[in-house]
Amino acid sequence: MTEHSSSNAYWSANIRVIFICLAIWAVVSYGFGILLRPVLASIPVGGSDLGFWFAQQGSIVIFIALIFYYAIYMNKIDREHGVDEE
């Protein structure tokens, strides 16, 4: 029973972090890049507006940050549940 509940806790934590990353990805790419672009158009950034910046470059920067966050957080979860690589 202990191994089964530990396995469930590990996968629950894993799925939770995946959903958080997917939610941030959706908000940044779809929300800021498409839906909120007219609202963000009034904020100048580097010769353009913030909505254009998010659609073209900001979303890529956020995606790379999400990759690092996911890797670091999953290593922490792996250590906590005893399934790390070391």
Short mmCIF file of N, CA and C in Angstrom, two decimals:
data_model
loop_
_atom_site.label_atom_id
_atom_site.label_comp_id
_atom_site.label_asym_id
_atom_site.label_seq_id
_atom_site.Cartn_x
_atom_site.Cartn_y
_atom_site.Cartn_z
N MET A 1 0.81 -1.20 0.00
CA MET A 1 0.00 0.00 0.00
C MET A 1 0.85 1.26 0.00
N THR A 2 1.95 1.25 0.75
CA THR A 2 2.78 2.44 0.85
C THR A 2 3.39 2.80 -0.50
N GLU A 3 3.86 1.77 -1.22
CA GLU A 3 4.46 2.02 -2.53
C GLU A 3 3.42 2.57 -3.50
N HIS A 4 2.21 2.06 -3.45
CA HIS A 4 1.13 2.53 -4.34
C HIS A 4 0.75 3.97 -4.03
N SER A 5 0.62 4.32 -2.75
CA SER A 5 0.28 5.69 -2.39
C SER A 5 1.43 6.64 -2.71
N SER A 6 2.67 6.18 -2.57
CA SER A 6 3.82 7.00 -2.92
C SER A 6 3.86 7.24 -4.42
N SER A 7 3.54 6.21 -5.19
CA SER A 7 3.48 6.34 -6.64
C SER A 7 2.39 7.32 -7.06
N ASN A 8 1.23 7.23 -6.41
CA ASN A 8 0.14 8.16 -6.70
C ASN A 8 0.52 9.60 -6.34
N ALA A 9 1.22 9.78 -5.23
CA ALA A 9 1.63 11.12 -4.83
C ALA A 9 2.64 11.70 -5.82
N TYR A 10 3.56 10.85 -6.31
CA TYR A 10 4.54 11.30 -7.29
C TYR A 10 3.85 11.74 -8.57
N TRP A 11 2.95 10.91 -9.09
CA TRP A 11 2.29 11.25 -10.35
C TRP A 11 1.33 12.41 -10.19
N SER A 12 0.76 12.54 -9.03
CA SER A 12 -0.11 13.70 -8.76
C SER A 12 0.70 14.99 -8.81
N ALA A 13 1.87 14.98 -8.19
CA ALA A 13 2.75 16.16 -8.22
C ALA A 13 3.24 16.42 -9.64
N ASN A 14 3.55 15.36 -10.37
CA ASN A 14 4.01 15.48 -11.75
C ASN A 14 2.93 16.11 -12.64
N ILE A 15 1.73 15.62 -12.55
CA ILE A 15 0.62 16.13 -13.36
C ILE A 15 0.30 17.57 -12.98
N ARG A 16 0.38 17.89 -11.69
CA ARG A 16 0.11 19.26 -11.24
C ARG A 16 1.09 20.24 -11.87
N VAL A 17 2.37 19.91 -11.89
CA VAL A 17 3.37 20.81 -12.47
C VAL A 17 3.18 20.92 -13.99
N ILE A 18 2.77 19.85 -14.63
CA ILE A 18 2.50 19.90 -16.07
C ILE A 18 1.32 20.82 -16.36
N PHE A 19 0.26 20.72 -15.58
CA PHE A 19 -0.90 21.59 -15.79
C PHE A 19 -0.57 23.06 -15.53
N ILE A 20 0.27 23.33 -14.54
CA ILE A 20 0.68 24.71 -14.28
C ILE A 20 1.46 25.26 -15.46
N CYS A 21 2.40 24.47 -15.98
CA CYS A 21 3.18 24.91 -17.14
C CYS A 21 2.30 25.10 -18.37
N LEU A 22 1.34 24.21 -18.59
CA LEU A 22 0.44 24.35 -19.73
C LEU A 22 -0.46 25.57 -19.59
N ALA A 23 -0.90 25.86 -18.38
CA ALA A 23 -1.74 27.05 -18.16
C ALA A 23 -0.95 28.33 -18.44
N ILE A 24 0.28 28.39 -17.96
CA ILE A 24 1.11 29.56 -18.23
C ILE A 24 1.37 29.68 -19.73
N TRP A 25 1.67 28.57 -20.38
CA TRP A 25 1.89 28.55 -21.82
C TRP A 25 0.67 29.07 -22.57
N ALA A 26 -0.52 28.63 -22.20
CA ALA A 26 -1.74 29.06 -22.88
C ALA A 26 -2.01 30.54 -22.66
N VAL A 27 -1.83 31.01 -21.44
CA VAL A 27 -2.08 32.43 -21.16
C VAL A 27 -1.11 33.32 -21.93
N VAL A 28 0.16 32.93 -21.95
CA VAL A 28 1.16 33.76 -22.62
C VAL A 28 0.96 33.73 -24.14
N SER A 29 0.83 32.54 -24.72
CA SER A 29 0.77 32.46 -26.17
C SER A 29 -0.59 32.90 -26.72
N TYR A 30 -1.66 32.40 -26.17
CA TYR A 30 -2.99 32.71 -26.69
C TYR A 30 -3.54 34.01 -26.10
N GLY A 31 -3.37 34.17 -24.79
CA GLY A 31 -3.92 35.34 -24.12
C GLY A 31 -3.19 36.62 -24.48
N PHE A 32 -1.89 36.68 -24.17
CA PHE A 32 -1.12 37.90 -24.40
C PHE A 32 -0.84 38.13 -25.88
N GLY A 33 -0.60 37.05 -26.62
CA GLY A 33 -0.25 37.20 -28.03
C GLY A 33 -1.43 37.45 -28.94
N ILE A 34 -2.64 37.01 -28.56
CA ILE A 34 -3.79 37.14 -29.45
C ILE A 34 -4.93 37.93 -28.80
N LEU A 35 -5.46 37.43 -27.68
CA LEU A 35 -6.65 38.05 -27.09
C LEU A 35 -6.40 39.42 -26.50
N LEU A 36 -5.30 39.58 -25.79
CA LEU A 36 -5.01 40.84 -25.12
C LEU A 36 -4.12 41.77 -25.95
N ARG A 37 -3.84 41.39 -27.18
CA ARG A 37 -2.96 42.21 -28.01
C ARG A 37 -3.47 43.64 -28.18
N PRO A 38 -4.76 43.88 -28.44
CA PRO A 38 -5.21 45.28 -28.55
C PRO A 38 -5.02 46.08 -27.26
N VAL A 39 -5.19 45.44 -26.12
CA VAL A 39 -5.00 46.13 -24.85
C VAL A 39 -3.52 46.46 -24.63
N LEU A 40 -2.64 45.52 -25.00
CA LEU A 40 -1.21 45.69 -24.80
C LEU A 40 -0.57 46.58 -25.87
N ALA A 41 -1.32 46.93 -26.90
CA ALA A 41 -0.78 47.72 -28.01
C ALA A 41 -0.39 49.14 -27.57
N SER A 42 -0.93 49.61 -26.48
CA SER A 42 -0.62 50.97 -26.04
C SER A 42 0.67 51.06 -25.23
N ILE A 43 1.29 49.93 -24.93
CA ILE A 43 2.52 49.91 -24.14
C ILE A 43 3.72 49.72 -25.08
N PRO A 44 4.55 50.76 -25.24
CA PRO A 44 5.69 50.63 -26.17
C PRO A 44 6.84 49.80 -25.59
N VAL A 45 7.40 48.94 -26.44
CA VAL A 45 8.55 48.11 -26.06
C VAL A 45 9.46 48.00 -27.28
N GLY A 46 10.64 48.56 -27.20
CA GLY A 46 11.64 48.40 -28.25
C GLY A 46 11.21 48.79 -29.65
N GLY A 47 10.49 49.87 -29.80
CA GLY A 47 10.07 50.31 -31.12
C GLY A 47 8.77 49.69 -31.60
N SER A 48 8.18 48.84 -30.81
CA SER A 48 6.90 48.22 -31.16
C SER A 48 6.02 48.28 -29.93
N ASP A 49 4.98 47.48 -29.92
CA ASP A 49 4.12 47.45 -28.73
C ASP A 49 4.26 46.12 -28.01
N LEU A 50 3.79 46.09 -26.77
CA LEU A 50 3.96 44.90 -25.92
C LEU A 50 3.22 43.69 -26.46
N GLY A 51 2.06 43.89 -27.07
CA GLY A 51 1.31 42.76 -27.65
C GLY A 51 2.09 42.09 -28.76
N PHE A 52 2.68 42.89 -29.64
CA PHE A 52 3.51 42.35 -30.72
C PHE A 52 4.73 41.65 -30.15
N TRP A 53 5.35 42.26 -29.13
CA TRP A 53 6.52 41.65 -28.51
C TRP A 53 6.19 40.28 -27.93
N PHE A 54 5.05 40.16 -27.22
CA PHE A 54 4.66 38.86 -26.67
C PHE A 54 4.40 37.86 -27.77
N ALA A 55 3.75 38.28 -28.84
CA ALA A 55 3.44 37.36 -29.93
C ALA A 55 4.70 36.88 -30.64
N GLN A 56 5.72 37.72 -30.73
CA GLN A 56 6.91 37.36 -31.50
C GLN A 56 8.07 36.85 -30.65
N GLN A 57 8.38 37.52 -29.54
CA GLN A 57 9.57 37.16 -28.77
C GLN A 57 9.27 36.81 -27.33
N GLY A 58 8.33 37.49 -26.74
CA GLY A 58 8.04 37.27 -25.33
C GLY A 58 7.60 35.86 -25.02
N SER A 59 6.79 35.29 -25.91
CA SER A 59 6.32 33.93 -25.67
C SER A 59 7.48 32.94 -25.73
N ILE A 60 8.44 33.17 -26.60
CA ILE A 60 9.60 32.27 -26.69
C ILE A 60 10.43 32.35 -25.41
N VAL A 61 10.63 33.56 -24.90
CA VAL A 61 11.38 33.74 -23.65
C VAL A 61 10.66 33.03 -22.49
N ILE A 62 9.35 33.18 -22.43
CA ILE A 62 8.57 32.52 -21.37
C ILE A 62 8.64 31.00 -21.53
N PHE A 63 8.58 30.48 -22.76
CA PHE A 63 8.65 29.04 -22.98
C PHE A 63 9.99 28.47 -22.52
N ILE A 64 11.07 29.19 -22.79
CA ILE A 64 12.39 28.73 -22.35
C ILE A 64 12.47 28.75 -20.82
N ALA A 65 11.91 29.79 -20.20
CA ALA A 65 11.87 29.84 -18.74
C ALA A 65 11.04 28.69 -18.18
N LEU A 66 9.95 28.33 -18.85
CA LEU A 66 9.13 27.20 -18.41
C LEU A 66 9.89 25.88 -18.49
N ILE A 67 10.71 25.72 -19.50
CA ILE A 67 11.51 24.50 -19.63
C ILE A 67 12.47 24.36 -18.45
N PHE A 68 13.15 25.46 -18.10
CA PHE A 68 14.07 25.42 -16.96
C PHE A 68 13.31 25.19 -15.65
N TYR A 69 12.17 25.86 -15.48
CA TYR A 69 11.35 25.67 -14.29
C TYR A 69 10.93 24.21 -14.16
N TYR A 70 10.45 23.63 -15.25
CA TYR A 70 9.98 22.25 -15.23
C TYR A 70 11.12 21.30 -14.85
N ALA A 71 12.28 21.49 -15.44
CA ALA A 71 13.42 20.61 -15.15
C ALA A 71 13.84 20.72 -13.69
N ILE A 72 13.94 21.94 -13.18
CA ILE A 72 14.36 22.13 -11.79
C ILE A 72 13.32 21.58 -10.82
N TYR A 73 12.05 21.87 -11.08
CA TYR A 73 11.00 21.42 -10.17
C TYR A 73 10.84 19.90 -10.21
N MET A 74 10.96 19.30 -11.38
CA MET A 74 10.84 17.84 -11.47
C MET A 74 12.01 17.15 -10.77
N ASN A 75 13.20 17.74 -10.83
CA ASN A 75 14.33 17.18 -10.07
C ASN A 75 14.03 17.21 -8.58
N LYS A 76 13.40 18.29 -8.11
CA LYS A 76 13.03 18.39 -6.70
C LYS A 76 12.00 17.33 -6.33
N ILE A 77 10.99 17.16 -7.18
CA ILE A 77 9.95 16.14 -6.92
C ILE A 77 10.57 14.75 -6.95
N ASP A 78 11.47 14.50 -7.90
CA ASP A 78 12.14 13.20 -7.97
C ASP A 78 12.90 12.90 -6.68
N ARG A 79 13.64 13.89 -6.16
CA ARG A 79 14.37 13.69 -4.91
C ARG A 79 13.42 13.41 -3.75
N GLU A 80 12.32 14.16 -3.69
CA GLU A 80 11.37 13.98 -2.60
C GLU A 80 10.75 12.59 -2.59
N HIS A 81 10.57 12.00 -3.77
CA HIS A 81 9.91 10.70 -3.86
C HIS A 81 10.89 9.55 -4.08
N GLY A 82 12.18 9.85 -4.03
CA GLY A 82 13.19 8.80 -4.11
C GLY A 82 13.36 8.18 -5.48
N VAL A 83 13.07 8.90 -6.53
CA VAL A 83 13.23 8.37 -7.88
C VAL A 83 14.23 9.21 -8.69
N ASP A 84 15.12 9.92 -7.97
CA ASP A 84 16.09 10.75 -8.66
C ASP A 84 17.17 9.87 -9.30
N GLU A 85 17.97 10.47 -10.15
CA GLU A 85 18.96 9.72 -10.93
C GLU A 85 20.24 9.44 -10.18
N GLU A 86 20.41 10.03 -9.01
CA GLU A 86 21.66 9.84 -8.27
C GLU A 86 21.56 8.71 -7.30
#
